[in-house]
Tab-separated table of C-alpha atoms in Angstrom:
chain	number	residue	atom	x	y	z
A	1	MET	CA	-15.277	-31.768	-22.731
A	2	GLU	CA	-18.474	-33.849	-22.514
A	3	ILE	CA	-19.369	-35.649	-25.727
A	4	TRP	CA	-22.647	-33.790	-26.218
A	5	LYS	CA	-20.903	-30.421	-25.888
A	6	ARG	CA	-18.158	-31.424	-28.303
A	7	ASN	CA	-20.679	-32.689	-30.857
A	8	LEU	CA	-22.718	-29.521	-30.445
A	9	PHE	CA	-19.851	-27.157	-31.172
A	10	VAL	CA	-18.492	-29.286	-34.025
A	11	LEU	CA	-21.921	-29.479	-35.655
A	12	ILE	CA	-22.471	-25.736	-35.236
A	13	VAL	CA	-19.338	-25.133	-37.308
A	14	LEU	CA	-20.244	-27.809	-39.847
A	15	GLN	CA	-23.808	-26.478	-40.116
A	16	PHE	CA	-22.313	-23.100	-40.931
A	17	PHE	CA	-20.152	-24.488	-43.741
A	18	VAL	CA	-22.742	-26.889	-45.146
A	19	VAL	CA	-25.645	-24.440	-45.130
A	20	GLY	CA	-23.387	-21.597	-46.250
A	21	SER	CA	-22.078	-23.586	-49.203
A	22	MET	CA	-25.581	-24.688	-50.261
A	23	SER	CA	-26.788	-21.101	-49.884
A	24	MET	CA	-24.102	-20.127	-52.373
A	25	ILE	CA	-25.938	-22.039	-55.095
A	26	VAL	CA	-29.678	-21.602	-54.667
A	27	PRO	CA	-30.084	-17.815	-55.134
A	28	PHE	CA	-28.263	-17.874	-58.459
A	29	LEU	CA	-29.946	-20.779	-60.217
A	30	SER	CA	-31.939	-18.371	-62.387
A	31	LEU	CA	-28.721	-16.611	-63.430
A	32	TYR	CA	-27.176	-20.004	-64.140
A	33	LEU	CA	-30.115	-20.754	-66.456
A	34	GLN	CA	-29.163	-17.705	-68.486
A	35	GLU	CA	-25.617	-19.044	-68.716
A	36	LEU	CA	-27.120	-22.290	-70.058
A	37	GLY	CA	-28.741	-20.358	-72.889
A	38	MET	CA	-32.200	-19.480	-71.544
A	39	HIS	CA	-33.127	-15.811	-72.041
A	40	ASP	CA	-36.929	-15.536	-72.045
A	41	LYS	CA	-37.909	-13.951	-68.717
A	42	HIS	CA	-41.121	-15.945	-68.209
A	43	GLU	CA	-39.375	-19.179	-69.134
A	44	ILE	CA	-36.601	-18.427	-66.635
A	45	GLN	CA	-39.172	-17.741	-63.907
A	46	LEU	CA	-40.932	-21.036	-64.608
A	47	TRP	CA	-37.753	-23.107	-64.692
A	48	SER	CA	-36.330	-21.347	-61.633
A	49	GLY	CA	-39.397	-22.334	-59.646
A	50	LEU	CA	-39.279	-25.912	-60.930
A	51	ILE	CA	-35.553	-26.341	-60.259
A	52	PHE	CA	-35.829	-24.783	-56.816
A	53	GLY	CA	-38.913	-26.765	-55.847
A	54	ILE	CA	-37.932	-30.186	-57.164
A	55	ASN	CA	-35.085	-30.340	-54.650
A	56	PHE	CA	-37.601	-30.095	-51.808
A	57	LEU	CA	-40.001	-32.496	-53.521
A	58	SER	CA	-37.418	-35.281	-53.695
A	59	ALA	CA	-36.256	-34.476	-50.152
A	60	PHE	CA	-39.884	-34.758	-48.980
A	61	ILE	CA	-40.222	-38.172	-50.631
A	62	VAL	CA	-37.052	-39.731	-49.201
A	63	ALA	CA	-36.893	-37.970	-45.809
A	64	PRO	CA	-38.950	-40.652	-43.996
A	65	ILE	CA	-36.737	-43.344	-45.528
A	66	TRP	CA	-33.530	-41.667	-44.330
A	67	GLY	CA	-35.168	-41.096	-40.952
A	68	ASN	CA	-35.853	-44.816	-40.691
A	69	PHE	CA	-32.224	-45.556	-41.580
A	70	ALA	CA	-31.122	-43.099	-38.885
A	71	ASP	CA	-33.132	-45.009	-36.288
A	72	LYS	CA	-31.476	-48.258	-37.383
A	73	TYR	CA	-27.901	-47.201	-38.096
A	74	GLY	CA	-27.397	-43.913	-36.239
A	75	ARG	CA	-27.570	-40.178	-36.946
A	76	LYS	CA	-23.865	-39.737	-37.592
A	77	LEU	CA	-24.065	-41.982	-40.639
A	78	MET	CA	-26.845	-39.775	-42.019
A	79	VAL	CA	-24.724	-36.668	-41.442
A	80	LEU	CA	-21.871	-38.264	-43.400
A	81	ARG	CA	-24.153	-39.527	-46.163
A	82	SER	CA	-25.773	-36.163	-46.668
A	83	SER	CA	-22.688	-33.940	-46.659
A	84	PHE	CA	-20.679	-36.250	-48.925
A	85	GLY	CA	-23.629	-36.902	-51.252
A	86	MET	CA	-24.433	-33.218	-51.688
A	87	GLY	CA	-20.748	-32.534	-52.323
A	88	VAL	CA	-20.717	-35.012	-55.208
A	89	VAL	CA	-23.940	-33.547	-56.608
A	90	ALA	CA	-22.477	-30.033	-56.423
A	91	PHE	CA	-19.596	-31.163	-58.637
A	92	LEU	CA	-22.076	-32.743	-61.062
A	93	THR	CA	-24.001	-29.470	-61.247
A	94	ALA	CA	-20.947	-27.725	-62.671
A	95	PHE	CA	-21.057	-30.066	-65.699
A	96	VAL	CA	-24.704	-29.675	-66.748
A	97	LYS	CA	-25.354	-28.379	-70.257
A	98	THR	CA	-29.139	-27.932	-70.350
A	99	PRO	CA	-31.919	-26.786	-67.985
A	100	THR	CA	-33.310	-30.339	-68.002
A	101	GLN	CA	-30.005	-31.704	-66.731
A	102	LEU	CA	-29.953	-29.031	-64.036
A	103	LEU	CA	-33.477	-30.051	-63.025
A	104	LEU	CA	-32.443	-33.703	-62.713
A	105	VAL	CA	-29.328	-32.856	-60.705
A	106	ARG	CA	-31.355	-30.752	-58.273
A	107	PHE	CA	-33.771	-33.667	-57.894
A	108	LEU	CA	-30.799	-35.883	-57.060
A	109	ASN	CA	-29.577	-33.310	-54.534
A	110	GLY	CA	-32.862	-33.544	-52.672
A	111	THR	CA	-32.617	-37.329	-52.429
A	112	VAL	CA	-29.251	-37.152	-50.641
A	113	SER	CA	-29.998	-34.107	-48.482
A	114	GLY	CA	-30.829	-34.215	-44.777
A	115	PHE	CA	-27.747	-32.858	-43.034
A	116	ILE	CA	-29.676	-30.425	-40.847
A	117	PRO	CA	-32.363	-32.884	-39.573
A	118	ALA	CA	-29.712	-35.517	-38.845
A	119	SER	CA	-27.586	-32.978	-36.937
A	120	ILE	CA	-30.558	-31.716	-34.948
A	121	SER	CA	-31.604	-35.271	-34.085
A	122	LEU	CA	-28.085	-36.220	-33.001
A	123	VAL	CA	-27.741	-33.168	-30.749
A	124	ALA	CA	-31.270	-33.477	-29.329
A	125	LEU	CA	-30.787	-37.117	-28.337
A	126	GLN	CA	-27.401	-36.570	-26.678
A	127	THR	CA	-28.077	-33.273	-24.889
A	128	PRO	CA	-29.433	-33.279	-21.303
A	129	LYS	CA	-33.123	-32.390	-21.344
A	130	GLU	CA	-32.676	-29.217	-19.284
A	131	LYS	CA	-30.129	-27.932	-21.838
A	132	SER	CA	-31.912	-29.005	-25.020
A	133	GLY	CA	-33.557	-25.655	-25.822
A	134	TYR	CA	-30.300	-23.762	-25.461
A	135	ALA	CA	-28.347	-26.379	-27.442
A	136	LEU	CA	-30.802	-26.459	-30.334
A	137	GLY	CA	-30.997	-22.660	-30.392
A	138	LEU	CA	-27.217	-22.498	-30.534
A	139	LEU	CA	-27.170	-25.113	-33.289
A	140	GLN	CA	-29.638	-22.998	-35.238
A	141	SER	CA	-27.223	-20.075	-35.049
A	142	GLY	CA	-24.799	-22.109	-37.164
A	143	VAL	CA	-27.510	-22.593	-39.781
A	144	VAL	CA	-28.433	-18.931	-39.801
A	145	SER	CA	-24.801	-17.842	-40.022
A	146	GLY	CA	-24.442	-19.975	-43.131
A	147	VAL	CA	-27.641	-18.544	-44.583
A	148	ILE	CA	-26.299	-15.039	-43.993
A	149	LEU	CA	-22.755	-15.383	-45.254
A	150	GLY	CA	-23.309	-17.985	-47.984
A	151	PRO	CA	-25.275	-15.729	-50.373
A	152	PHE	CA	-23.116	-12.720	-49.478
A	153	PHE	CA	-19.793	-14.355	-50.355
A	154	SER	CA	-21.241	-16.161	-53.359
A	155	GLY	CA	-22.520	-12.809	-54.615
A	156	LEU	CA	-18.990	-11.459	-54.413
A	157	LEU	CA	-17.492	-14.546	-56.054
A	158	ALA	CA	-20.127	-14.610	-58.800
A	159	GLU	CA	-19.035	-11.146	-59.898
A	160	MET	CA	-15.427	-12.336	-60.247
A	161	LEU	CA	-15.736	-15.997	-61.281
A	162	PRO	CA	-17.958	-18.059	-63.614
A	163	PHE	CA	-21.060	-19.515	-61.975
A	164	ARG	CA	-19.687	-23.012	-62.490
A	165	SER	CA	-16.847	-22.160	-60.111
A	166	LEU	CA	-19.386	-21.762	-57.289
A	167	PHE	CA	-20.363	-25.416	-57.670
A	168	TYR	CA	-16.742	-26.568	-57.480
A	169	ILE	CA	-16.203	-24.511	-54.315
A	170	THR	CA	-19.428	-25.830	-52.803
A	171	GLY	CA	-18.460	-29.426	-53.575
A	172	VAL	CA	-15.071	-29.063	-51.897
A	173	ILE	CA	-16.585	-27.500	-48.758
A	174	LEU	CA	-19.242	-30.214	-48.441
A	175	ILE	CA	-16.849	-33.113	-48.891
A	176	LEU	CA	-14.361	-31.625	-46.415
A	177	SER	CA	-17.256	-31.204	-43.959
A	178	SER	CA	-18.074	-34.905	-44.274
A	179	PHE	CA	-14.482	-35.834	-43.386
A	180	ALA	CA	-14.556	-33.434	-40.409
A	181	ALA	CA	-17.785	-35.026	-39.166
A	182	PHE	CA	-16.301	-38.509	-39.574
A	183	PHE	CA	-13.311	-37.739	-37.333
A	184	LEU	CA	-14.782	-35.266	-34.840
A	185	VAL	CA	-18.413	-36.235	-34.207
A	186	LYS	CA	-18.906	-39.089	-31.736
A	187	GLU	CA	-22.033	-41.192	-31.398
A	188	ASP	CA	-22.471	-44.249	-29.194
A	189	PHE	CA	-25.336	-45.768	-31.131
A	190	VAL	CA	-26.905	-49.086	-30.203
A	191	PHE	CA	-29.844	-50.355	-32.217
A	192	ASN	CA	-32.559	-51.897	-30.058
A	193	LYS	CA	-34.560	-54.147	-32.350
A	194	GLU	CA	-37.183	-54.976	-29.716
A	195	GLU	CA	-38.114	-51.317	-29.206
A	196	SER	CA	-37.853	-50.385	-32.869
A	197	LEU	CA	-40.924	-49.819	-35.008
A	198	GLY	CA	-41.181	-50.453	-38.734
A	199	PHE	CA	-41.500	-47.646	-41.284
A	200	PHE	CA	-45.268	-47.933	-41.681
A	201	SER	CA	-45.818	-48.355	-37.952
A	202	LYS	CA	-43.892	-45.129	-37.327
A	203	SER	CA	-45.889	-43.304	-39.982
A	204	LYS	CA	-49.158	-44.538	-38.498
A	205	LEU	CA	-48.037	-43.473	-35.026
A	206	ILE	CA	-47.092	-39.978	-36.234
A	207	PHE	CA	-50.344	-39.353	-38.097
A	208	SER	CA	-52.366	-40.662	-35.179
A	209	LYS	CA	-51.141	-37.698	-33.133
A	210	PRO	CA	-53.192	-34.610	-34.046
A	211	TYR	CA	-50.585	-32.178	-32.723
A	212	LEU	CA	-47.900	-33.723	-34.954
A	213	VAL	CA	-50.171	-33.418	-37.989
A	214	ARG	CA	-50.820	-29.763	-37.183
A	215	LEU	CA	-47.097	-29.152	-36.707
A	216	PHE	CA	-46.445	-30.829	-40.048
A	217	VAL	CA	-48.937	-28.528	-41.815
A	218	VAL	CA	-47.524	-25.431	-40.116
A	219	GLY	CA	-44.032	-26.450	-41.209
A	220	ILE	CA	-45.159	-26.712	-44.835
A	221	LEU	CA	-46.823	-23.296	-44.750
A	222	LEU	CA	-43.747	-21.717	-43.157
A	223	GLN	CA	-41.485	-23.154	-45.835
A	224	ILE	CA	-43.776	-21.836	-48.587
A	225	ALA	CA	-43.771	-18.359	-47.043
A	226	VAL	CA	-40.056	-18.171	-46.245
A	227	ALA	CA	-38.395	-20.185	-49.011
A	228	GLY	CA	-40.814	-19.527	-51.851
A	229	PRO	CA	-39.448	-16.134	-52.975
A	230	ILE	CA	-35.773	-17.193	-52.916
A	231	ALA	CA	-35.708	-18.724	-56.399
A	232	GLN	CA	-37.134	-15.553	-57.939
A	233	MET	CA	-35.001	-13.077	-55.996
A	234	SER	CA	-32.247	-12.667	-58.600
A	235	ILE	CA	-34.907	-12.034	-61.266
A	236	LEU	CA	-36.491	-9.330	-59.082
A	237	VAL	CA	-33.125	-7.704	-58.404
A	238	ASN	CA	-32.289	-7.832	-62.114
A	239	ASP	CA	-35.486	-5.876	-62.881
A	240	MET	CA	-34.360	-3.066	-60.605
A	241	ASP	CA	-31.867	-0.327	-61.299
A	242	VAL	CA	-28.879	-2.118	-59.755
A	243	PRO	CA	-25.759	0.080	-59.332
A	244	GLY	CA	-23.028	-1.042	-61.684
A	245	GLY	CA	-25.086	-3.993	-62.865
A	246	TYR	CA	-23.888	-6.159	-59.956
A	247	VAL	CA	-26.993	-8.356	-59.887
A	248	ALA	CA	-25.330	-11.362	-58.226
A	249	PHE	CA	-23.761	-9.272	-55.465
A	250	PHE	CA	-26.964	-7.426	-54.552
A	251	THR	CA	-29.002	-10.643	-54.729
A	252	GLY	CA	-26.667	-12.224	-52.205
A	253	LEU	CA	-26.763	-9.121	-50.030
A	254	VAL	CA	-30.573	-8.997	-49.984
A	255	LEU	CA	-30.845	-12.671	-49.045
A	256	SER	CA	-28.222	-12.306	-46.319
A	257	LEU	CA	-29.811	-9.413	-44.440
A	258	PRO	CA	-32.858	-11.187	-42.897
A	259	GLY	CA	-30.610	-13.722	-41.204
A	260	PHE	CA	-28.666	-11.240	-39.091
A	261	SER	CA	-31.413	-10.797	-36.504
A	262	ASN	CA	-32.035	-14.557	-36.512
A	263	LEU	CA	-28.360	-15.158	-35.757
A	264	PHE	CA	-28.518	-13.119	-32.553
A	265	PHE	CA	-31.977	-14.166	-31.383
A	266	ALA	CA	-31.883	-17.956	-31.963
A	267	PRO	CA	-29.920	-18.758	-28.739
A	268	LEU	CA	-32.058	-16.265	-26.799
A	269	LEU	CA	-35.274	-17.878	-28.036
A	270	GLY	CA	-33.878	-21.265	-27.027
A	271	ARG	CA	-33.277	-20.044	-23.473
A	272	LEU	CA	-36.750	-18.479	-23.343
A	273	GLY	CA	-38.217	-21.772	-24.564
A	274	ASP	CA	-36.519	-23.608	-21.681
A	275	LYS	CA	-37.921	-21.032	-19.252
A	276	TYR	CA	-41.441	-20.311	-20.529
A	277	GLY	CA	-42.227	-23.268	-22.770
A	278	THR	CA	-41.277	-24.073	-26.343
A	279	LEU	CA	-44.845	-23.810	-27.660
A	280	LYS	CA	-45.240	-20.183	-26.540
A	281	ILE	CA	-41.958	-19.174	-28.184
A	282	PHE	CA	-42.872	-21.131	-31.304
A	283	ILE	CA	-46.189	-19.298	-31.676
A	284	PHE	CA	-44.497	-15.947	-31.011
A	285	SER	CA	-41.916	-16.694	-33.716
A	286	ILE	CA	-44.575	-17.678	-36.261
A	287	ILE	CA	-46.415	-14.395	-35.654
A	288	GLY	CA	-43.149	-12.565	-36.246
A	289	VAL	CA	-42.628	-14.350	-39.572
């Protein structure tokens, strides 16, 4: 099998496990706050938003730095760094005693994250141009599968096990994924110093391109619209008349359902992007969201 195909299929599977394991944690942070002794509803809502958002804030701060490292040392190293780092942080999360400690651990998680961008970059650079849309669409199906099944299975487990057990399980999955990537993903990376730009030169180049700036803004707005309600979902479900009181299970089920259609349509949209143009499919998808 060609290297790019092998890397693609390996990273699809690893994306599934990494995203699925991380999706096991996020929807239940508000319930975990209650386990840490917080019971005021408004306080839980506030801290849920802070804990959920600070992960993305720290990721936003360090993402350009990790991207610069990827250009210098290769994308595979970033895949390994991220999966192993998040695995360690998941274990640390199981030992927190206060909401403040949970906030700090989630901040740390954001600083070591970046598995998905590194995987996408690795696949995009190695895949033949005429196959890139299909490959990236297929890679996205691994992400969506994890988003679907992660909350669903964690909802089941949360009804049978303590919430802390979810962090142990997540840590094991992430660390095993890093070992799988180390042995199975291949990258022939050669750093070309003459063609390389410095961090600030890259930033200046990016922001000098109006279409990249617009894409950046659209990405932020999409994340606010799609990811914003996730942290509050368990609180919303808890306010409803949940059969049997299975709040964790129904929270996971609700967050899993939107991904099913995405799972089936991501490869199709990739093929359509190769045929009709990525921009047209991108705009169509945004309208759908």
